[in-house]
Structures are given as C-alpha cells and as structure tokens.
C-alpha cells in the first residue's frame, strides 16, 4: 500500500486513473458562482460589452468634461481669466468662424500637417518595413534612427529658419523631422510582430520572397502601421503649433498667440476646442480605415 498526494492509502499496482480519482475524492467542492450581473460585466477583464453600453460610455467621455467646465464657471469656482464660461467660448468660436479667420487658420494648419506628416509617412514606412523584415537593414538604420529620435525637434526651428527662410518650408520641415524617426521605429516594431510561422508556411507552400512581403508581411502589418500613424499625427499637430508660434502669419498656433496678446482667453479656448475636434475627426477616420483594411485584427 502507498499513499497519494492527499495522504489517502492507494493500492499498489492500481491504475493511474483510479489513483487520480481516489485523490480527487478528497478535494473540497468548488464554490458555486452565479451568472454575473449586467453591470458587473463592465468591470470584467476583457469581457465584451454591448453596443449600447459602449455608445453610452463614449458619449459620457465627451460630455463629462464640458459638464465639469460648466459647473466650475457657473459656480465661479475659478476666475474667468483662468477658465472662461462655456457660452463665451462658443460665442468666440462662432465669431471667428463668421468672419472667416477660423477656417483660414484651420486650413493653413491642416495643409502644413498633411504635407509634413505625409512626407514623414512616405519616408518612414518603407524604411520601417525594411528594418522589420531584413536584419541587415535593421543593423544599418536602427542605430542612426535610435539616436536621431532623441534630438528635440523644436531645437531645429532656428536652424530651419536660417536654411529655408520664414515661409512654409521651415514649418513643414519641423513636422517632418519630429515625426519621421518615431514612425519609422514604430513601423519596424509592427513588422517584426508578424509571426514567423506565417512566413515559414508561405515558403513551404512555394511563395517567393516578394510574394511573402506583399501577401503576408504587408497585410499583417497594415493595421499596426495605421495605429502608428494615429499616434504620431498628434505629435505632428503639437510640433506645428510650436512652429506657428515662432514664425507664421496664419494658422491656429498664430491665432492662439494673437489672442494671448490681447488677453482673449475665450478665443484661446475656442481654438483649443477646434484642435480637439480635428483630432477626434482624424482619429475616427483612421480607426475606420483600420477596421476596413484589417477586419481580422479588430
């Protein structure tokens, strides 16, 4: 006779299944768990929620800051010089839109972001694809790009003004310089995440190197590359404001500085709201594009 892990005697030579069954007889019963309530699903880890719940939470996410803003100004908790009333901010934005200055500045800033960041994407995506696919390209480019990404882009403003003058070129160059290195390295990380098994199976089925790149690596990496663009386009807008503050006659950054000179706090907040609205629109467009080209990754 021998004893099992629970201390119960077990007959020598007994089958393994009988031994395990006899040991399980001494285990305590598992606690009964009821079906989680509907509201408890919101706090469950990685548990899907209904479309109605998602829409409600997203609406609250957008409305709650405005509600807090309205309460703080209505109760005079903060000075209007710190946080203007919500109605005054909307009125200032409406006046800027009516006289045409808002749309002129918005288009000028948007055009600069599209040009500068568009060039950054055109350069960074091919290089990132090479770095993530070929170890030789990774060894060639990554040390240089890893060093250059730590150079503060705003420090180049004075140099760009000397090189390109005070027109559009220095602003576009700043946006390009501040985003191209980050987007390259993020693209390379996305490409490296392609499972090696997919590549091996493709070669086993007779695919050539170009076919593996076009039909396996690029489709698998495309959703992640779009996510990288979503992250870095926000940095592009931030860099653009820095450039417009230093040297510009049009643009949302210039509009903020002009409002600051005359202490028009409501106009400053109106322009900040425009930045937020443009950001949400761009994020939604890129999310829709991601879901369209990579439905399997959602």
GROMACS .gro file of N, CA and C in nm, residues 111-127 168-169 171-177 179-181 183-184 236:
model
   96
  111UNK      N    1  -0.311   7.199  -4.382
  111UNK     CA    2  -0.226   7.178  -4.500
  111UNK      C    3  -0.082   7.151  -4.460
  112UNK      N    4  -0.032   7.222  -4.361
  112UNK     CA    5   0.106   7.201  -4.316
  112UNK      C    6   0.124   7.063  -4.253
  113UNK      N    7   0.025   7.021  -4.175
  113UNK     CA    8   0.034   6.889  -4.114
  113UNK      C    9   0.030   6.780  -4.220
  114UNK      N   10  -0.061   6.794  -4.316
  114UNK     CA   11  -0.072   6.692  -4.420
  114UNK      C   12   0.056   6.683  -4.503
  115UNK      N   13   0.116   6.795  -4.532
  115UNK     CA   14   0.240   6.793  -4.612
  115UNK      C   15   0.357   6.737  -4.531
  116UNK      N   16   0.377   6.791  -4.412
  116UNK     CA   17   0.491   6.748  -4.332
  116UNK      C   18   0.480   6.605  -4.285
  117UNK      N   19   0.365   6.569  -4.230
  117UNK     CA   20   0.348   6.433  -4.181
  117UNK      C   21   0.331   6.335  -4.296
  118UNK      N   22   0.270   6.379  -4.407
  118UNK     CA   23   0.259   6.292  -4.523
  118UNK      C   24   0.396   6.253  -4.577
  119UNK      N   25   0.487   6.350  -4.583
  119UNK     CA   26   0.625   6.319  -4.626
  119UNK      C   27   0.692   6.224  -4.526
  120UNK      N   28   0.665   6.245  -4.398
  120UNK     CA   29   0.724   6.157  -4.297
  120UNK      C   30   0.675   6.013  -4.314
  121UNK      N   31   0.547   5.996  -4.345
  121UNK     CA   32   0.493   5.861  -4.366
  121UNK      C   33   0.553   5.798  -4.491
  122UNK      N   34   0.566   5.877  -4.597
  122UNK     CA   35   0.624   5.823  -4.720
  122UNK      C   36   0.768   5.777  -4.701
  123UNK      N   37   0.841   5.842  -4.613
  123UNK     CA   38   0.980   5.803  -4.588
  123UNK      C   39   0.988   5.692  -4.484
  124UNK      N   40   0.911   5.703  -4.378
  124UNK     CA   41   0.926   5.613  -4.264
  124UNK      C   42   0.870   5.473  -4.290
  125UNK      N   43   0.762   5.462  -4.363
  125UNK     CA   44   0.701   5.331  -4.383
  125UNK      C   45   0.792   5.238  -4.464
  126UNK      N   46   0.848   5.278  -4.578
  126UNK     CA   47   0.939   5.186  -4.648
  126UNK      C   48   1.062   5.149  -4.567
  127UNK      N   49   1.122   5.247  -4.499
  127UNK     CA   50   1.240   5.217  -4.419
  127UNK      C   51   1.203   5.127  -4.302
  168UNK      N   52   0.675   7.864  -4.573
  168UNK     CA   53   0.614   7.739  -4.529
  168UNK      C   54   0.715   7.628  -4.504
  169UNK      N   55   0.829   7.634  -4.571
  169UNK     CA   56   0.926   7.524  -4.565
  169UNK      C   57   0.972   7.491  -4.422
  171UNK      N   58   0.822   7.521  -4.135
  171UNK     CA   59   0.713   7.458  -4.058
  171UNK      C   60   0.694   7.313  -4.102
  172UNK      N   61   0.694   7.291  -4.232
  172UNK     CA   62   0.679   7.155  -4.284
  172UNK      C   63   0.800   7.070  -4.244
  173UNK      N   64   0.920   7.130  -4.249
  173UNK     CA   65   1.041   7.056  -4.212
  173UNK      C   66   1.038   7.018  -4.064
  174UNK      N   67   0.985   7.104  -3.978
  174UNK     CA   68   0.978   7.071  -3.836
  174UNK      C   69   0.883   6.955  -3.810
  175UNK      N   70   0.768   6.958  -3.874
  175UNK     CA   71   0.673   6.847  -3.859
  175UNK      C   72   0.734   6.717  -3.909
  176UNK      N   73   0.801   6.724  -4.021
  176UNK     CA   74   0.867   6.605  -4.078
  176UNK      C   75   0.974   6.551  -3.983
  177UNK      N   76   1.061   6.639  -3.936
  177UNK     CA   77   1.173   6.595  -3.852
  177UNK      C   78   1.124   6.538  -3.719
  179UNK      N   79   0.855   6.371  -3.653
  179UNK     CA   80   0.772   6.251  -3.659
  179UNK      C   81   0.832   6.136  -3.739
  180UNK      N   82   0.925   6.164  -3.829
  180UNK     CA   83   0.971   6.060  -3.920
  180UNK      C   84   1.047   5.950  -3.846
  181UNK      N   85   1.128   5.985  -3.748
  181UNK     CA   86   1.209   5.883  -3.681
  181UNK      C   87   1.123   5.794  -3.591
  183UNK      N   88   0.798   5.733  -3.627
  183UNK     CA   89   0.711   5.650  -3.709
  183UNK      C   90   0.789   5.536  -3.776
  184UNK      N   91   0.915   5.561  -3.808
  184UNK     CA   92   0.997   5.455  -3.867
  184UNK      C   93   1.018   5.341  -3.768
  236UNK      N   94   0.249   6.552  -3.464
  236UNK     CA   95   0.264   6.644  -3.576
  236UNK      C   96   0.191   6.775  -3.549
   0.00000   0.00000   0.00000
